[in-house]
Amino acid sequence: MNIRISSASNPTFPSTAITLSHHLNSSPQLLGLLRAPSWKPPKAHPYSRLCAAYGLLVEVRQPLSGGGADGTAADAAASLRSADGGSSGTREACTAFYLTDTGVMLQESHPAQMKWLALMLGLPGHYVSRGYLYDNVKQGRMGFEAAFGSDWYSYVAQHPLESTAFDKAMTATSAAAAQSVALGYDFSRHGTVMDVGGGQGMLMTAILHHHPGVRAGYVLELPDVVARARSMGQRGLERLQYIEGDFFQPFPIAANCLVMRLVLHDWPDEEAAAVLRHARAALVRGVPGCRLVVVEAVLPELVGPGEVDAATLQQLEFDMGMMLMTTGRERTLGEWKALFASAGFRLDQLLKPEGSKLPIMVLEVLEVLESGPQDPKQQ
């Protein structure tokens, strides 16, 4: 199911959508607007309509005599009608809202956990920096730094709610994408696979689950991330190992296949190329068919009126967000190829896995390396 929530035009919308969803039961049914006690009904109604425009709710005409259980929904809607001078309905019917299947995904109990992505987009750390676009474009100063006086990662370290929302949003989106990536490429051809910057290990877990022929899967992460994630290795997945490291430094071990999902877009070309060169050195020497698998957005080379679908528009919005909040950016296919070539790689395959908005770019090394770390499974 596709869910698209943007804070570009209304930064309060994502968190409001969560609040509306929270006050509904888990099954789609009539919205009793007065269940949100801190809201006046006339204030809730415009947000409900905006949520309906985004496909989170559906607005219907509800006969007053046909209210929900115990009359709660009808009573709430009647109060709404009275409070706003009758603009919400007539004596015979009132305006009411049902939660859609997409809206259900914003509830805290939903396994997709999209609540955290919506919340993250509605918090100041994401939308305030948009007011500093001038500083970014004209002065070359990162919008986020102009707004908050620090970089994003330093900021979230000092703001627990935004840190929690960011971590859980990244976990939720990674969980949703892990299956499509694991099934979108034949990892079974490689004996060892390492996910570079792989976080909690969700993608590597999916790869090992779907490709039992992979002897070992490594997750390369910073020490504090590894400390939180190592418990996964104690739940019966013996082939999964967490490796402490920094992808801006030489990798401590090698593998037949390396994976990078949404790593390179965080960095400008110079830093991204440095990461790629370390990855190139970490591919096992003398093993034919070694590959680097990169999962990133690919922007269109040209953008014209009527030529952009919803997924591409979202990627363009993310590109502006990357520009404002980090030093990174999204790239076109031509820009990706140039970046790969600068680090000694060539694009071998461009795959589009089912159920994923992000393509898989499979890279091969341009020439054989003379030195590099050793794969512990081959020693």
XYZ file of C-alpha atoms in Angstrom:
379
model
C 0.000 0.000 0.000
C 1.302 3.441 -0.924
C 1.287 6.187 1.679
C 2.560 9.668 0.923
C 2.730 12.319 3.630
C 4.454 15.621 2.995
C 5.154 18.502 5.346
C 6.125 20.852 2.527
C 2.883 22.850 2.487
C 1.526 22.242 5.992
C 4.089 21.203 8.624
C 1.392 20.494 11.217
C -0.474 18.064 8.979
C 1.518 14.858 9.630
C 1.232 15.030 13.417
C -2.432 16.034 13.157
C -3.109 13.051 10.926
C -1.579 10.808 13.576
C -3.785 12.352 16.264
C -6.928 11.798 14.222
C -5.908 8.221 13.494
C -5.086 7.609 17.159
C -8.622 8.519 18.205
C -10.161 5.892 15.951
C -10.569 2.211 16.671
C -8.391 -0.263 14.773
C -11.124 -1.037 12.251
C -12.334 1.628 9.809
C -15.422 3.220 11.305
C -17.100 6.556 11.888
C -14.958 9.291 13.420
C -16.259 10.789 16.649
C -14.493 14.130 16.475
C -15.098 14.964 20.134
C -12.965 11.996 21.184
C -9.990 14.342 20.936
C -10.857 16.312 24.107
C -8.296 19.088 23.619
C -9.725 20.054 20.214
C -12.680 22.257 19.449
C -14.754 20.553 16.728
C -14.491 23.462 14.227
C -10.697 23.118 14.458
C -10.753 19.377 13.893
C -13.015 19.514 10.862
C -10.586 21.262 8.424
C -7.850 18.806 9.368
C -10.223 15.917 8.801
C -10.957 17.198 5.311
C -7.253 17.597 4.590
C -6.687 14.031 5.757
C -9.508 12.973 3.420
C -7.751 14.744 0.538
C -4.620 12.697 1.293
C -6.620 9.466 1.388
C -6.328 8.890 5.136
C -10.039 9.467 5.780
C -13.121 9.389 3.584
C -15.786 12.053 4.093
C -19.396 10.848 3.963
C -22.880 12.116 4.712
C -24.171 10.285 7.773
C -27.896 10.314 8.704
C -28.276 11.461 12.301
C -30.622 8.571 12.971
C -27.944 6.118 11.832
C -25.132 7.005 14.195
C -22.524 4.659 15.492
C -22.587 2.584 18.644
C -24.355 4.395 21.523
C -24.842 7.413 19.277
C -21.281 8.587 19.865
C -20.448 9.457 16.265
C -23.792 11.111 15.539
C -23.638 13.101 18.766
C -20.129 14.278 17.975
C -21.055 15.273 14.448
C -24.190 17.050 15.656
C -22.084 18.997 18.139
C -19.702 19.850 15.329
C -22.602 21.112 13.219
C -23.873 23.248 16.058
C -20.445 24.647 16.909
C -19.682 25.864 13.400
C -23.082 27.364 12.690
C -24.513 24.403 10.874
C -22.017 24.391 8.012
C -21.178 20.734 8.546
C -24.602 19.324 7.799
C -28.362 19.579 7.976
C -30.971 18.491 10.497
C -31.305 15.171 8.684
C -27.642 14.423 8.000
C -24.174 15.374 9.155
C -20.675 15.227 7.755
C -18.670 12.329 9.127
C -15.382 10.607 8.360
C -14.322 6.992 8.021
C -10.745 5.837 8.463
C -9.337 4.349 5.239
C -6.960 1.399 4.981
C -4.144 3.905 4.463
C -5.203 5.883 7.527
C -5.054 2.726 9.622
C -1.305 2.614 8.926
C -0.817 5.736 11.059
C -2.097 4.031 14.174
C 0.516 3.103 16.752
C -0.626 -0.517 16.797
C -0.193 -1.004 13.033
C 2.818 -3.212 12.153
C 3.938 -0.821 9.382
C 4.693 1.806 12.073
C 4.208 4.670 9.594
C 3.188 6.854 12.535
C 6.839 7.580 13.197
C 7.579 8.709 9.657
C 4.609 11.080 9.742
C 5.617 12.365 13.167
C 9.207 12.923 12.067
C 8.071 15.010 9.088
C 5.894 17.163 11.347
C 8.542 18.010 13.952
C 10.583 21.258 13.833
C 13.815 19.539 12.851
C 12.312 18.745 9.462
C 10.103 21.642 8.514
C 11.856 24.695 10.040
C 14.890 24.357 7.757
C 12.648 24.909 4.718
C 12.417 28.554 5.738
C 16.148 28.868 5.118
C 16.136 27.913 1.456
C 17.599 31.316 0.546
C 20.610 30.725 2.800
C 21.124 27.362 1.148
C 20.806 28.428 -2.488
C 22.353 31.900 -2.416
C 24.950 31.542 0.315
C 25.781 27.837 0.095
C 25.003 27.359 3.782
C 23.101 24.246 4.784
C 19.527 25.248 5.644
C 19.444 23.100 8.748
C 22.648 24.622 10.062
C 21.306 28.127 9.430
C 18.126 27.274 11.336
C 19.572 25.410 14.310
C 23.284 26.210 14.412
C 24.332 22.553 14.193
C 24.186 19.573 11.889
C 21.241 17.149 11.899
C 22.893 14.356 13.859
C 24.121 16.687 16.617
C 20.642 18.199 16.812
C 18.746 14.931 17.217
C 21.206 13.825 19.881
C 19.920 16.736 21.988
C 16.210 16.281 21.182
C 14.896 12.907 22.422
C 11.500 13.044 20.683
C 13.019 13.790 17.287
C 15.721 11.191 17.864
C 13.117 8.547 18.706
C 10.924 9.509 15.756
C 13.904 9.437 13.383
C 15.198 6.068 14.600
C 11.774 4.426 14.501
C 10.924 5.964 11.126
C 14.163 4.640 9.643
C 13.510 1.231 11.187
C 9.968 1.183 9.793
C 11.009 2.159 6.269
C 13.930 -0.288 6.365
C 11.638 -3.112 7.443
C 9.234 -2.326 4.609
C 12.032 -2.277 2.019
C 14.086 -5.214 3.284
C 11.966 -7.925 1.696
C 11.846 -6.319 -1.754
C 15.612 -5.780 -1.800
C 16.339 -9.301 -0.536
C 14.127 -10.774 -3.264
C 15.166 -8.285 -5.943
C 18.720 -9.572 -6.365
C 20.235 -13.066 -6.321
C 22.447 -12.833 -3.234
C 22.784 -16.640 -3.165
C 25.592 -16.417 -5.733
C 27.803 -14.835 -3.052
C 29.221 -16.765 -0.116
C 29.564 -13.728 2.142
C 27.546 -10.502 2.121
C 28.162 -7.327 4.134
C 25.606 -4.535 4.626
C 27.557 -1.286 4.980
C 25.806 1.096 7.360
C 23.136 -1.560 7.849
C 21.713 -0.279 11.141
C 19.839 -2.881 13.166
C 20.406 -5.563 10.522
C 16.883 -5.852 9.113
C 18.022 -6.003 5.502
C 20.757 -8.526 6.243
C 18.305 -10.646 8.215
C 15.978 -10.703 5.195
C 18.857 -11.583 2.854
C 19.961 -14.490 5.035
C 16.369 -15.702 5.379
C 15.696 -15.760 1.637
C 19.177 -16.948 0.598
C 20.265 -19.859 2.813
C 23.285 -20.385 0.560
C 24.922 -17.238 1.935
C 27.383 -18.577 4.515
C 27.741 -15.389 6.527
C 26.157 -11.966 6.625
C 27.920 -9.001 8.192
C 26.530 -5.630 9.267
C 29.158 -2.881 9.382
C 28.118 -0.097 11.752
C 29.414 2.373 14.311
C 30.133 0.906 17.764
C 27.093 2.448 19.482
C 24.768 1.068 16.796
C 26.374 -2.368 17.050
C 25.939 -2.355 20.822
C 22.168 -1.875 20.407
C 21.817 -4.354 17.566
C 23.888 -7.364 18.603
C 20.981 -8.968 20.446
C 19.585 -10.005 17.038
C 22.485 -12.421 16.705
C 21.263 -14.212 19.817
C 17.857 -15.087 18.393
C 18.827 -18.084 16.310
C 20.445 -16.335 13.338
C 23.981 -17.629 13.759
C 25.063 -16.494 10.296
C 24.566 -12.813 11.200
C 27.555 -10.935 12.622
C 27.892 -7.273 13.582
C 31.194 -5.595 12.766
C 32.274 -2.347 14.405
C 33.643 0.128 11.918
C 33.330 3.456 10.123
C 32.732 3.459 6.379
C 34.987 6.523 6.056
C 37.848 4.292 7.212
C 39.173 1.049 5.664
C 36.701 -1.757 6.333
C 37.979 -4.269 8.918
C 36.896 -7.313 6.878
C 36.059 -8.197 3.285
C 33.137 -9.954 1.613
C 32.117 -11.336 -1.776
C 29.225 -8.864 -1.961
C 28.706 -5.483 -0.301
C 25.344 -3.753 0.082
C 24.715 -0.040 0.591
C 21.132 1.092 1.019
C 20.515 4.844 1.322
C 24.083 5.514 2.412
C 25.628 7.452 -0.460
C 22.830 10.011 -0.840
C 23.772 11.439 2.572
C 27.084 12.716 1.225
C 28.453 14.985 -1.524
C 30.475 13.433 -4.323
C 33.899 13.649 -2.663
C 32.827 11.902 0.548
C 30.626 9.402 -1.304
C 33.549 8.482 -3.563
C 35.727 7.931 -0.476
C 33.165 5.465 0.905
C 33.053 3.690 -2.453
C 36.846 3.382 -2.584
C 36.845 1.714 0.832
C 34.116 -0.607 -0.429
C 36.167 -1.438 -3.512
C 39.144 -2.367 -1.339
C 36.916 -4.593 0.819
C 35.707 -6.826 -2.006
C 37.501 -10.168 -1.735
C 40.514 -10.489 -4.021
C 40.618 -13.323 -6.517
C 36.931 -14.248 -6.232
C 35.126 -13.864 -9.572
C 31.757 -12.189 -9.594
C 32.219 -9.905 -6.570
C 29.637 -7.142 -6.599
C 28.639 -3.954 -4.812
C 24.851 -3.602 -4.560
C 23.667 0.006 -4.204
C 20.027 0.801 -3.402
C 19.258 4.478 -3.984
C 16.784 6.755 -5.705
C 17.516 7.552 -9.351
C 16.191 10.928 -10.486
C 15.107 11.541 -14.093
C 17.677 13.234 -16.306
C 15.110 15.829 -17.399
C 11.921 16.972 -15.670
C 9.068 18.511 -17.646
C 5.391 19.349 -17.089
C 3.236 16.249 -16.879
C 6.241 13.914 -16.945
C 6.555 13.253 -13.209
C 4.620 10.538 -11.391
C 3.938 10.541 -7.652
C 6.996 8.422 -6.821
C 9.348 10.693 -8.783
C 7.800 13.797 -7.222
C 8.466 12.322 -3.800
C 12.088 11.671 -4.763
C 12.450 15.280 -5.938
C 11.051 16.461 -2.606
C 13.546 14.235 -0.806
C 16.303 15.729 -2.953
C 15.426 19.217 -1.702
C 15.226 17.870 1.847
C 18.696 16.358 1.514
C 20.011 19.696 0.258
C 18.480 21.594 3.189
C 19.258 19.151 5.998
C 22.510 17.480 4.953
C 25.374 17.968 2.544
C 24.096 15.083 0.416
C 21.751 14.833 -2.548
C 19.849 12.463 -4.783
C 21.342 11.771 -8.213
C 20.386 10.988 -11.800
C 21.596 7.783 -13.431
C 24.281 9.727 -15.284
C 25.487 11.269 -12.031
C 25.536 7.871 -10.346
C 27.591 6.364 -13.176
C 30.119 9.208 -12.975
C 30.407 8.793 -9.198
C 30.874 5.028 -9.499
C 33.533 5.413 -12.184
C 35.473 7.898 -10.032
C 35.850 5.165 -7.402
C 36.717 2.319 -9.782
C 33.282 0.767 -10.374
C 31.098 0.154 -13.411
C 27.313 -0.253 -13.420
C 26.596 -3.861 -14.386
C 22.835 -4.147 -13.773
C 19.937 -1.820 -12.996
C 17.126 -3.779 -11.347
C 13.660 -2.651 -10.311
C 12.418 -4.973 -7.564
C 8.707 -5.486 -7.156
C 7.162 -3.425 -4.376
C 10.063 -0.976 -4.081
C 10.350 2.627 -5.232
C 14.135 2.378 -5.206
C 16.054 0.542 -7.939
C 18.983 -1.774 -7.265
C 22.247 -0.806 -8.953
C 24.692 -3.720 -9.191
C 28.322 -2.646 -9.633
C 31.428 -4.518 -10.669
C 35.032 -3.493 -10.081
C 36.741 -1.986 -13.104
C 40.060 -3.731 -12.416
C 41.534 -6.340 -10.053
C 42.801 -4.993 -6.739
C 46.374 -5.610 -5.675
C 45.676 -5.558 -1.943
C 42.793 -5.505 0.471
C 41.379 -7.059 3.632
C 40.714 -10.763 3.808
C 37.351 -12.479 4.119
C 37.484 -14.329 7.478
C 35.397 -17.142 5.960
C 38.186 -17.871 3.462
C 41.090 -17.849 5.902
